[in-house]
mmCIF file of C-alpha atoms in Angstrom:
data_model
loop_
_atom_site.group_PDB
_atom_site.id
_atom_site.type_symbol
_atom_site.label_atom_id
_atom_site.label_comp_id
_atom_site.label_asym_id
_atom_site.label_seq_id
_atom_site.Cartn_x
_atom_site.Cartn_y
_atom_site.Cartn_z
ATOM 1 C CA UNK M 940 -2.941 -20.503 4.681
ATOM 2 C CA UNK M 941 -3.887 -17.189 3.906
ATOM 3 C CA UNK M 942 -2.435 -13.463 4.080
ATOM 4 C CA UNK M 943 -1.691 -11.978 7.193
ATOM 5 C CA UNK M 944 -4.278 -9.323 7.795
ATOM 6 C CA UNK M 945 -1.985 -7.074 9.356
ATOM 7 C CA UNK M 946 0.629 -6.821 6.128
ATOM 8 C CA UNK M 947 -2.740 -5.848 4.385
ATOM 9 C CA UNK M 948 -3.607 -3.787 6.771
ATOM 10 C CA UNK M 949 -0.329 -2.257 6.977
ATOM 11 C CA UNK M 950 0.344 -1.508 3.443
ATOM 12 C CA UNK M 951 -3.009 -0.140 2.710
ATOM 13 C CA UNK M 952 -3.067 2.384 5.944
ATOM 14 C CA UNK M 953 0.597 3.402 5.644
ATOM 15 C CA UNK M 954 -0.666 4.048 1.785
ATOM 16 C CA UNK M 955 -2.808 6.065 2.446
ATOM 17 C CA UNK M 956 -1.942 8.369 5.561
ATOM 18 C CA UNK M 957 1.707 8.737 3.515
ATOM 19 C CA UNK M 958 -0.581 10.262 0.444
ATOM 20 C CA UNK M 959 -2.469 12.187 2.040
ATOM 21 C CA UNK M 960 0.053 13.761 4.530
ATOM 22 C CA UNK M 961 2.473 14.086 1.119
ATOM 23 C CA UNK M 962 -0.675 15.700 -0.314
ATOM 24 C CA UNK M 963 -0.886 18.812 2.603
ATOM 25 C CA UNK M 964 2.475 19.371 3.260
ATOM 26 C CA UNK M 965 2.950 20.462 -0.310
ATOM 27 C CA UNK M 966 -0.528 22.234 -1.070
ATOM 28 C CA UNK M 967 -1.455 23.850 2.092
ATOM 29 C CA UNK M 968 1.541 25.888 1.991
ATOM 30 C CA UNK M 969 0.627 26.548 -1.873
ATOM 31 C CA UNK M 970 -2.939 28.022 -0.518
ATOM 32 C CA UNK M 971 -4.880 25.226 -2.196
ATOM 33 C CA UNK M 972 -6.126 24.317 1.447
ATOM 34 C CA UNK M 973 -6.981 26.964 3.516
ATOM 35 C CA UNK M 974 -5.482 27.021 7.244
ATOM 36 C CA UNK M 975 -8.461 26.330 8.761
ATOM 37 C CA UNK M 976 -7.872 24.833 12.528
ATOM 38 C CA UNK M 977 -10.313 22.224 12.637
ATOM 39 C CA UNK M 978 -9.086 21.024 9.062
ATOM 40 C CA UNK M 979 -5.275 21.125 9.953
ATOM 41 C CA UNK M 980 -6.386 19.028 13.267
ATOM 42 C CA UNK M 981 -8.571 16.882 11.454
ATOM 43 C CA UNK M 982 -6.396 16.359 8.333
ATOM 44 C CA UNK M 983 -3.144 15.597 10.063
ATOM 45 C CA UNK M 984 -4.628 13.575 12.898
ATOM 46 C CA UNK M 985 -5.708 11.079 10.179
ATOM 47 C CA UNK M 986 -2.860 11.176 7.880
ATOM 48 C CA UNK M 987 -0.370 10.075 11.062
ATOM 49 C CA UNK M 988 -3.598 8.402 12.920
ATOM 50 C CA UNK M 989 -3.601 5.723 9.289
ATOM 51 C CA UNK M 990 0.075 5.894 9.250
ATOM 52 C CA UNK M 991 0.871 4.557 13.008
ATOM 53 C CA UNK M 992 -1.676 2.450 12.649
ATOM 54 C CA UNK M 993 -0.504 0.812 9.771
ATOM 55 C CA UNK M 994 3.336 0.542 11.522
ATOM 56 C CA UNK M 995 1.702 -0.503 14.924
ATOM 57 C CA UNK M 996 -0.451 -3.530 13.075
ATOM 58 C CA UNK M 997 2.982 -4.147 10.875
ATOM 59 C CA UNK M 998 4.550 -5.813 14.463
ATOM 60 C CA UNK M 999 2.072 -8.230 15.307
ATOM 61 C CA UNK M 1000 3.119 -10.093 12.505
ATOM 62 C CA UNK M 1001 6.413 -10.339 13.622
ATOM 63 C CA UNK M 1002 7.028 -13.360 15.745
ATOM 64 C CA UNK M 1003 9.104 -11.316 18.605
ATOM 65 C CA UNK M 1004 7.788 -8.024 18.004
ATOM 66 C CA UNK M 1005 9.414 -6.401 21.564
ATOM 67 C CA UNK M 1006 12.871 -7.372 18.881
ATOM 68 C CA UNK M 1007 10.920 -4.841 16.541
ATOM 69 C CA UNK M 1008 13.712 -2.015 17.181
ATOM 70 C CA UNK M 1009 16.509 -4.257 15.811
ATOM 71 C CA UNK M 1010 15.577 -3.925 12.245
ATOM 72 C CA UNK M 1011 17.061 -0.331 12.302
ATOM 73 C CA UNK M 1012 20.174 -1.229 12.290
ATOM 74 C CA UNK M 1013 20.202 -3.032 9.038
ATOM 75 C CA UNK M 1014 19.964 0.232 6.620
ATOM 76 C CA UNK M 1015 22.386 -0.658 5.042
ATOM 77 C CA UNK M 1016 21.300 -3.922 3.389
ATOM 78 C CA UNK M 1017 17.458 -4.088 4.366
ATOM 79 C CA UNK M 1018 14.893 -2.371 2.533
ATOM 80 C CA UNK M 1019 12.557 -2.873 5.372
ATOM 81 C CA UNK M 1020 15.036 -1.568 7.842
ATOM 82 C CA UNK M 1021 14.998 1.536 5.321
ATOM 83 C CA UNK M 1022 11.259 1.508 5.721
ATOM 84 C CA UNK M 1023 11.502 1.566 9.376
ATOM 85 C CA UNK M 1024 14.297 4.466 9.467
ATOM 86 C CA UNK M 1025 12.465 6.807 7.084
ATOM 87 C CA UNK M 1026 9.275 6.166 8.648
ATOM 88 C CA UNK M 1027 10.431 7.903 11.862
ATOM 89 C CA UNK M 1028 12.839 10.427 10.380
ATOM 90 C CA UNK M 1029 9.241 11.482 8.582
ATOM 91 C CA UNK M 1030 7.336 11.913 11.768
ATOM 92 C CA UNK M 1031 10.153 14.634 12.563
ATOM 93 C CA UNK M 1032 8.732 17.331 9.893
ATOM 94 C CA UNK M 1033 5.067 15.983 10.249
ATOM 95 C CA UNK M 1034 4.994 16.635 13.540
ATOM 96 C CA UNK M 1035 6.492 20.252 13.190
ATOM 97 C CA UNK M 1036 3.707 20.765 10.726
ATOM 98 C CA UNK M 1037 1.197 19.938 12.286
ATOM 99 C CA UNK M 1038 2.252 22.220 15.205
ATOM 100 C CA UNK M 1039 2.707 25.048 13.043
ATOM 101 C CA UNK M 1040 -0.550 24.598 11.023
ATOM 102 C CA UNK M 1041 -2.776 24.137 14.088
ATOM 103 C CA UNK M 1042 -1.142 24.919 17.445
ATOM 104 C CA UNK M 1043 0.312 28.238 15.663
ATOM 105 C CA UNK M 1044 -2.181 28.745 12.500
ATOM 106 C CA UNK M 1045 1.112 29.142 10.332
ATOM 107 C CA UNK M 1046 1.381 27.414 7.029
ATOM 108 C CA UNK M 1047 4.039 29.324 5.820
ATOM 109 C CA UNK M 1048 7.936 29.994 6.185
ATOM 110 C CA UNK M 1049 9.217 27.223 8.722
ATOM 111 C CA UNK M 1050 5.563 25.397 8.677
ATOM 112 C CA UNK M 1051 5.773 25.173 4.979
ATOM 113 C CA UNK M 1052 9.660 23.619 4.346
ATOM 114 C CA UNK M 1053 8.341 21.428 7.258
ATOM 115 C CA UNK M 1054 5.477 20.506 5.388
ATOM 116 C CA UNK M 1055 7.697 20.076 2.113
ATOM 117 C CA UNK M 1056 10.097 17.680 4.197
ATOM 118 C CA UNK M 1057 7.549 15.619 5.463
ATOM 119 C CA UNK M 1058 5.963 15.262 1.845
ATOM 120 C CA UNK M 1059 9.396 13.870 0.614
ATOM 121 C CA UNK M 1060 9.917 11.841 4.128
ATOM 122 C CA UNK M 1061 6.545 10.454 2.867
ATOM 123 C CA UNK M 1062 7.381 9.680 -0.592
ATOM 124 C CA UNK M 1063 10.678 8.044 0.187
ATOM 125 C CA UNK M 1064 9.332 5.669 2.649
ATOM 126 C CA UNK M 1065 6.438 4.939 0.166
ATOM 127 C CA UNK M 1066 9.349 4.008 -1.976
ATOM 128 C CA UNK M 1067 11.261 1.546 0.449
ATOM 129 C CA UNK M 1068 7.723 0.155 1.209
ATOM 130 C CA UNK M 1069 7.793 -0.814 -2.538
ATOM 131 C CA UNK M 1070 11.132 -1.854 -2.723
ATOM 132 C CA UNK M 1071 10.728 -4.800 0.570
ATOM 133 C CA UNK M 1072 8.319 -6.285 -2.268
ATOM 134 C CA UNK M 1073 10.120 -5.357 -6.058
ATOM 135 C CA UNK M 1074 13.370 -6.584 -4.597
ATOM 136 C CA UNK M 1075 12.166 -10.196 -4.051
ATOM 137 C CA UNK M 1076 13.791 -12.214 -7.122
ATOM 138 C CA UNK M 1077 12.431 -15.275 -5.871
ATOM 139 C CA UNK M 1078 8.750 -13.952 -6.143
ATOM 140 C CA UNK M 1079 8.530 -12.945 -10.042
ATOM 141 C CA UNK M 1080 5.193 -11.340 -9.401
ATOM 142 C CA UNK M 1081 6.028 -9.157 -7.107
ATOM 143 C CA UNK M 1082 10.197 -8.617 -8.721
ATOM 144 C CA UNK M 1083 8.715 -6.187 -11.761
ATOM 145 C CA UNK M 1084 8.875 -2.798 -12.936
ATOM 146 C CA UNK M 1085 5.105 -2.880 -11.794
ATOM 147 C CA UNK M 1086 5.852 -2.920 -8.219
ATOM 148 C CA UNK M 1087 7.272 0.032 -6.394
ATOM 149 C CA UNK M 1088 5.280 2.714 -8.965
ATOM 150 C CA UNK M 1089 1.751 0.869 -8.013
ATOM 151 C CA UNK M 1090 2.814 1.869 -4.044
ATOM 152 C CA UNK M 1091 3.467 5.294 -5.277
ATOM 153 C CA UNK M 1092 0.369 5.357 -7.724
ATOM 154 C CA UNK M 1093 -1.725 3.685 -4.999
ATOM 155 C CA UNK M 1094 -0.516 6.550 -2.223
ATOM 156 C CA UNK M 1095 -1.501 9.070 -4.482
ATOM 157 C CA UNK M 1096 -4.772 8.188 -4.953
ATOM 158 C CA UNK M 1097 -5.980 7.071 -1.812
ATOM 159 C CA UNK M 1098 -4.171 10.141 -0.153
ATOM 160 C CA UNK M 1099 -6.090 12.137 -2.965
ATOM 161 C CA UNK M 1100 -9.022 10.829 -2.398
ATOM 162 C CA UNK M 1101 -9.532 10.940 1.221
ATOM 163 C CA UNK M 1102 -8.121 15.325 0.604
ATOM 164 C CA UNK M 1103 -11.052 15.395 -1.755
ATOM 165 C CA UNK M 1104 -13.117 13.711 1.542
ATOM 166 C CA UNK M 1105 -11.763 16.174 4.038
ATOM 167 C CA UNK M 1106 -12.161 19.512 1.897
ATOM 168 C CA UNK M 1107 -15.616 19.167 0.965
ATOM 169 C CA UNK M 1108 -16.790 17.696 4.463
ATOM 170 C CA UNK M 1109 -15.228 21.148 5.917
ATOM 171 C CA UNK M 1110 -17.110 22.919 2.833
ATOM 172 C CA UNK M 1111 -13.908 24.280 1.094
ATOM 173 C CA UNK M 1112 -14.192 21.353 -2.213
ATOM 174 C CA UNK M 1113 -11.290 22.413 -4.298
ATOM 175 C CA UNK M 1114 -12.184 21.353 -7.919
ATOM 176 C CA UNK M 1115 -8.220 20.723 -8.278
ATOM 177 C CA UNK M 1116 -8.424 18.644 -5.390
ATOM 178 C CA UNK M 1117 -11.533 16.839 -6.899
ATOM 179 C CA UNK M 1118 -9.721 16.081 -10.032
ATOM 180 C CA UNK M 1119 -6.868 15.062 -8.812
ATOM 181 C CA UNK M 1120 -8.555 12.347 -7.034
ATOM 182 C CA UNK M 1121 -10.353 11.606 -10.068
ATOM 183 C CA UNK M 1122 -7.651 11.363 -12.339
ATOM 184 C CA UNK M 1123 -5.150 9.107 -9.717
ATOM 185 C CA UNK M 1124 -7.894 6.821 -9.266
ATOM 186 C CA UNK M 1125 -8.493 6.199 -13.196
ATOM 187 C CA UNK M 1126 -4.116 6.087 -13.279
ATOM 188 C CA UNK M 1127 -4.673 3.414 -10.736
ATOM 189 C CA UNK M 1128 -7.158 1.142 -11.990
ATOM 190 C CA UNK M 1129 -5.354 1.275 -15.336
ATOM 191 C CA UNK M 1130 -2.411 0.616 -13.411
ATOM 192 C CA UNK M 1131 -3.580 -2.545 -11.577
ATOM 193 C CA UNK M 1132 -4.980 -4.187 -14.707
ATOM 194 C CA UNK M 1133 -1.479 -3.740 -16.593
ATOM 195 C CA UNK M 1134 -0.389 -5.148 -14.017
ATOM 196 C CA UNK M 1135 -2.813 -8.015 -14.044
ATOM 197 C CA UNK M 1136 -2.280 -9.248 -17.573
ATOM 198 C CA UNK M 1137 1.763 -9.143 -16.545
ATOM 199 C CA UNK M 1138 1.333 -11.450 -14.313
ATOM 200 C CA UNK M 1139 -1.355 -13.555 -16.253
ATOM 201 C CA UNK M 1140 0.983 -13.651 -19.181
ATOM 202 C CA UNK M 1141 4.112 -13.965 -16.725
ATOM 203 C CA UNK M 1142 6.178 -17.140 -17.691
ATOM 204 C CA UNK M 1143 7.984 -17.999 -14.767
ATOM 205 C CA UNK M 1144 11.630 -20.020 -15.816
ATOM 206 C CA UNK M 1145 12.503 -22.059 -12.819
ATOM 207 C CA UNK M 1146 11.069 -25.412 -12.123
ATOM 208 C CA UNK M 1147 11.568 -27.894 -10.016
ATOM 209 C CA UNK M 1148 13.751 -29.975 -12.488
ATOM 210 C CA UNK M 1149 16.174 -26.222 -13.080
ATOM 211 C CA UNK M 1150 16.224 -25.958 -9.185
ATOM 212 C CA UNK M 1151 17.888 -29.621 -8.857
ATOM 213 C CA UNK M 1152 19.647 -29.873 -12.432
ATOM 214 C CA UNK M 1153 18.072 -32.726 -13.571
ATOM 215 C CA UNK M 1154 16.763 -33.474 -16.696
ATOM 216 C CA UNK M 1155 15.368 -36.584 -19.038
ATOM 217 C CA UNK M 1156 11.796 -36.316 -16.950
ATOM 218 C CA UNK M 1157 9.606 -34.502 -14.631
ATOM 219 C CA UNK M 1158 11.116 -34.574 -10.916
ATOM 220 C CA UNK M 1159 8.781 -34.961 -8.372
ATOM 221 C CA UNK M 1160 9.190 -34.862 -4.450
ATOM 222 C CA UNK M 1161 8.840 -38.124 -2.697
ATOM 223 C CA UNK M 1162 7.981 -36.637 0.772
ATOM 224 C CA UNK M 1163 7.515 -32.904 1.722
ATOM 225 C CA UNK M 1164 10.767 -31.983 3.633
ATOM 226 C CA UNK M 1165 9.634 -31.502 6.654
ATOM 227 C CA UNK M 1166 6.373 -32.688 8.512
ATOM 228 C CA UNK M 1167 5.372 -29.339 9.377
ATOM 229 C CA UNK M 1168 4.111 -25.742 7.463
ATOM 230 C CA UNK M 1169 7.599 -23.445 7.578
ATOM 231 C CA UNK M 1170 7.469 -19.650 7.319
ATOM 232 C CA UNK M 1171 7.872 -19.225 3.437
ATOM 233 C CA UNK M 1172 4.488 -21.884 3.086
ATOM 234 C CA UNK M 1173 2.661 -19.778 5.592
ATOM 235 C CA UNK M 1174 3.935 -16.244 3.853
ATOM 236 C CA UNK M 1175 4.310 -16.429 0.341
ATOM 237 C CA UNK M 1176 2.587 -20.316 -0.976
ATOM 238 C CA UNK M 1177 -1.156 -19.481 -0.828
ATOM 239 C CA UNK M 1178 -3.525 -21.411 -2.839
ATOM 240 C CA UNK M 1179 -5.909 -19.489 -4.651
ATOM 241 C CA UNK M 1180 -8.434 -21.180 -6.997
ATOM 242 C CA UNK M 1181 -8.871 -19.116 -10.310
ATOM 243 C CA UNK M 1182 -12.395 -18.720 -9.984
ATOM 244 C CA UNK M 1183 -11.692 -16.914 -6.475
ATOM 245 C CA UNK M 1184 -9.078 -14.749 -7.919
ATOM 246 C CA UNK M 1185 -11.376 -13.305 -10.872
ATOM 247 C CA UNK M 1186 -13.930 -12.805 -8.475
ATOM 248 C CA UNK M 1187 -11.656 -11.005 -6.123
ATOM 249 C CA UNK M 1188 -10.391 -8.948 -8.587
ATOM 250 C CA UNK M 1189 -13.652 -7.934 -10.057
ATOM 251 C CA UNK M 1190 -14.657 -6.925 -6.413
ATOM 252 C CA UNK M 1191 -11.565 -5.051 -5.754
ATOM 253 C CA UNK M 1192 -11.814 -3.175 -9.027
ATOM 254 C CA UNK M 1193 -15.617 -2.480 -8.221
ATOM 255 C CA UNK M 1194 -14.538 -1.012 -5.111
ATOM 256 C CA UNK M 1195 -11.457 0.385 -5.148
ATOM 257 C CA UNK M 1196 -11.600 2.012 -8.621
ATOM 258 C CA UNK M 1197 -15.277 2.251 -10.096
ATOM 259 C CA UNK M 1198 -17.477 2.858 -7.306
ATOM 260 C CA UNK M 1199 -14.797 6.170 -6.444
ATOM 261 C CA UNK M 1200 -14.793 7.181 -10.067
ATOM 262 C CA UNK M 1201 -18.792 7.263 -10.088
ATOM 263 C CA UNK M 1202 -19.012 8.685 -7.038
ATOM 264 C CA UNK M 1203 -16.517 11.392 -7.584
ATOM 265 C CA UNK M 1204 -17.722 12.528 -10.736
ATOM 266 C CA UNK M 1205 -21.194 12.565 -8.937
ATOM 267 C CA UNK M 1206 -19.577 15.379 -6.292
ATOM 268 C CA UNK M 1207 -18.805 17.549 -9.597
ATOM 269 C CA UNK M 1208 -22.225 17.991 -9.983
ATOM 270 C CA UNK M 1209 -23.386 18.638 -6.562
ATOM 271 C CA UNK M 1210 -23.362 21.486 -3.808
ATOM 272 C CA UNK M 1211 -22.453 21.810 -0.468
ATOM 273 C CA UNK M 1212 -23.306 19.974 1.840
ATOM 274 C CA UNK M 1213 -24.692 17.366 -0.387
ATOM 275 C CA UNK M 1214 -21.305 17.308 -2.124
ATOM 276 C CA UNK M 1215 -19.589 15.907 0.917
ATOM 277 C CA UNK M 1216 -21.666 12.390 0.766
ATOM 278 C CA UNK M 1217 -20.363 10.888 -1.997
ATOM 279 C CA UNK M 1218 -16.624 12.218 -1.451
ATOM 280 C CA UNK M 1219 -16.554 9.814 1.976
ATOM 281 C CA UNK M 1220 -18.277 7.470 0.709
ATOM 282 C CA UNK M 1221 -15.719 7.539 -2.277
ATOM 283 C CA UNK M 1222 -12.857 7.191 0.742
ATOM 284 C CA UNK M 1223 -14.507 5.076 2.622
ATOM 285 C CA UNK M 1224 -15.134 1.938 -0.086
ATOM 286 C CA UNK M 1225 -11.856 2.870 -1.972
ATOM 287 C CA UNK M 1226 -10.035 2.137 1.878
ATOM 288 C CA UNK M 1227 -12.262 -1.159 1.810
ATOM 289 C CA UNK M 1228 -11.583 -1.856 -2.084
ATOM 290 C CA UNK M 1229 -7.696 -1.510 -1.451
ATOM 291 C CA UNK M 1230 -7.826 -4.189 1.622
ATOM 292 C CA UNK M 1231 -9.228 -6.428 -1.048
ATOM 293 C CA UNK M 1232 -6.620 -5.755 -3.745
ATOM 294 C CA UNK M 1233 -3.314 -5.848 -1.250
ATOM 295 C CA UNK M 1234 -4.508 -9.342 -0.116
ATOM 296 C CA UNK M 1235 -4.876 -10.386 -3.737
ATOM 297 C CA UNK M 1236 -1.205 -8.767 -4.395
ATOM 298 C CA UNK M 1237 0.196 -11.269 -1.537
ATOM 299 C CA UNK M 1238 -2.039 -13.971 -2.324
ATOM 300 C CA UNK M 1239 -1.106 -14.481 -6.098
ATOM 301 C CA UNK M 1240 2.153 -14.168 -5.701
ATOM 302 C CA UNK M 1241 3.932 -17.411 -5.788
ATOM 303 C CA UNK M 1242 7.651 -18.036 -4.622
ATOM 304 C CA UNK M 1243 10.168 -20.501 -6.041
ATOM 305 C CA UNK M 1244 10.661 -22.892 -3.002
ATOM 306 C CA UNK M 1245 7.205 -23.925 -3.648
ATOM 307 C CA UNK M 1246 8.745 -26.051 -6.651
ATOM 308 C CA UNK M 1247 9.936 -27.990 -3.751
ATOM 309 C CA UNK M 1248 6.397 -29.353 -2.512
ATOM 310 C CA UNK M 1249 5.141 -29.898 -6.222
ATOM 311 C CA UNK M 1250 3.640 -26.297 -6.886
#
């Protein structure tokens, strides 16, 4: 049993391509990013390239995914369904954007409360992305106040980082830009590691003899109930041994968080075009750092109805 690669996949992608298109809707039309054809193309081209990539891997880990398009109809109740709704409704603006910025070389008037929408399209379905996970009582780990801002803190900073990327591979480095990258990445390593000793120190009530009511003992299943793995085993009871985990989590830190910071603060110090090398390489292992630390989030989490098979 391990996490589905295309939930890590997913969250990580959609993460970033909703940060960074967040990111140019609302400073392009500001002036901090000049509206430069090749950039617009470029820029928006990867922020809805990572984000329908992300939704597109998200359905091969349904089991019927042609049944994907049901899920919309559950707004009302479903945080994923809510996912699903304002990820389209988002594309709307984006799209209108993008067609102003580059097909029309506009960025302001229309272009820019098009860009504006699409930045809060983006944040809102960051937000229901956070809440399919911070809404899950059963899974105390993932049913904190840590949860939904880490997708928003997380979204920021890759989106910021992979900006940072863009500008100074097109030459235009904003040292706003730069800092902002620098500064959301620090937020979200300190972020992750608050979040790390919650969930070390994270005393979880229920066990197995709460779930049945017994008491005067330790309960203990005869036989599994079932012969076979069900959903929730395959999903959300991974095994992890400890030594793994702190090696994982060193690695994703390295990777995700240091490595950026260094290399960031490297780009301060350099010109063009010699700038540009460590800002995508920043991207590029903070995209490969955050694949590491998403399938840590879904691996350590534990649910309850693992008390049933002695967990």
């Amino acid at each position: 049993m391990h996490p589905a690669f295309s939930v890590v996949f997913f969250t990580t992608a959609t993460g970033a391509g909703y940060g960074l298109l967040a990111l140019l809707g609302v400073l392009t039309p500001l002036g901090y990013i000049p509206p430069d054809f090749w950039l617009g193309l470029v820029g928006t081209g990867l922020a809805l390239g990572l984000i329908a990539a992300g939704l597109l891997s998200s359905t091969g880990h349904l089991g019927r995914p042609e049944r994907a398009w049901r899920a919309f109809s559950q707004w009302r109740s479903s945080w994923l369904s809510r996912e699903g709704v304002a990820s389209v409704i988002t594309f709307i603006p984006a799209g209108l954007f993008g067609i102003g910025w580059v097909l029309l070389g506009r960025t302001g008037g229309w272009v820019a409360i098009a860009g504006l929408l699409a930045a809060i399209g983006a944040i809102i379905t960051v937000c229901t992305t956070g809440m399919i996970y911070a809404s899950l009582k059963p899974i105390a780990q993932w049913h904190s106040r840590y949860t939904l801002p880490a997708y928003l803190i997380f979204a920021a900073m890759t989106g910021s980082v992979l900006l940072n990327a863009l500008l100074q591979g097109f030459g235009v480095g904003s040292v706003a830009v730069l800092a902002l990258s620098l500064l959301a990445t620090l937020a979200g390593w300190g972020w992750k590691r608050a979040t790390w000793r919650h969930d070390d120190r994270l005393e979880i009530p229920s066990t197995a003899n709460t779930a049945t009511g017994l008491a005067g003992g330790t309960v203990r299943s005869l036989e599994w109930p079932h012969t076979e793995e069900n959903y929730l085993l395959k999903e959300m009871g991974f095994r992890i041994a400890r030594k793994h985990s702190a090696k994982l989590r060193i690695l994703a830190q390295a990777s995700a968080f240091a490595l950026p910071v260094l290399l960031l603060a490297a780009t301060f110090a350099l010109p063009w075009p010699f700038a540009a090398i460590p800002s995508v390489l920043a991207a590029i292992v903070q995209f490969a750092g955050m694949l590491v630390e998403r399938w840590l989030f879904f691996a350590e989490a534990k649910h309850t109805v693992t008390l049933y098979y002695g967990r």
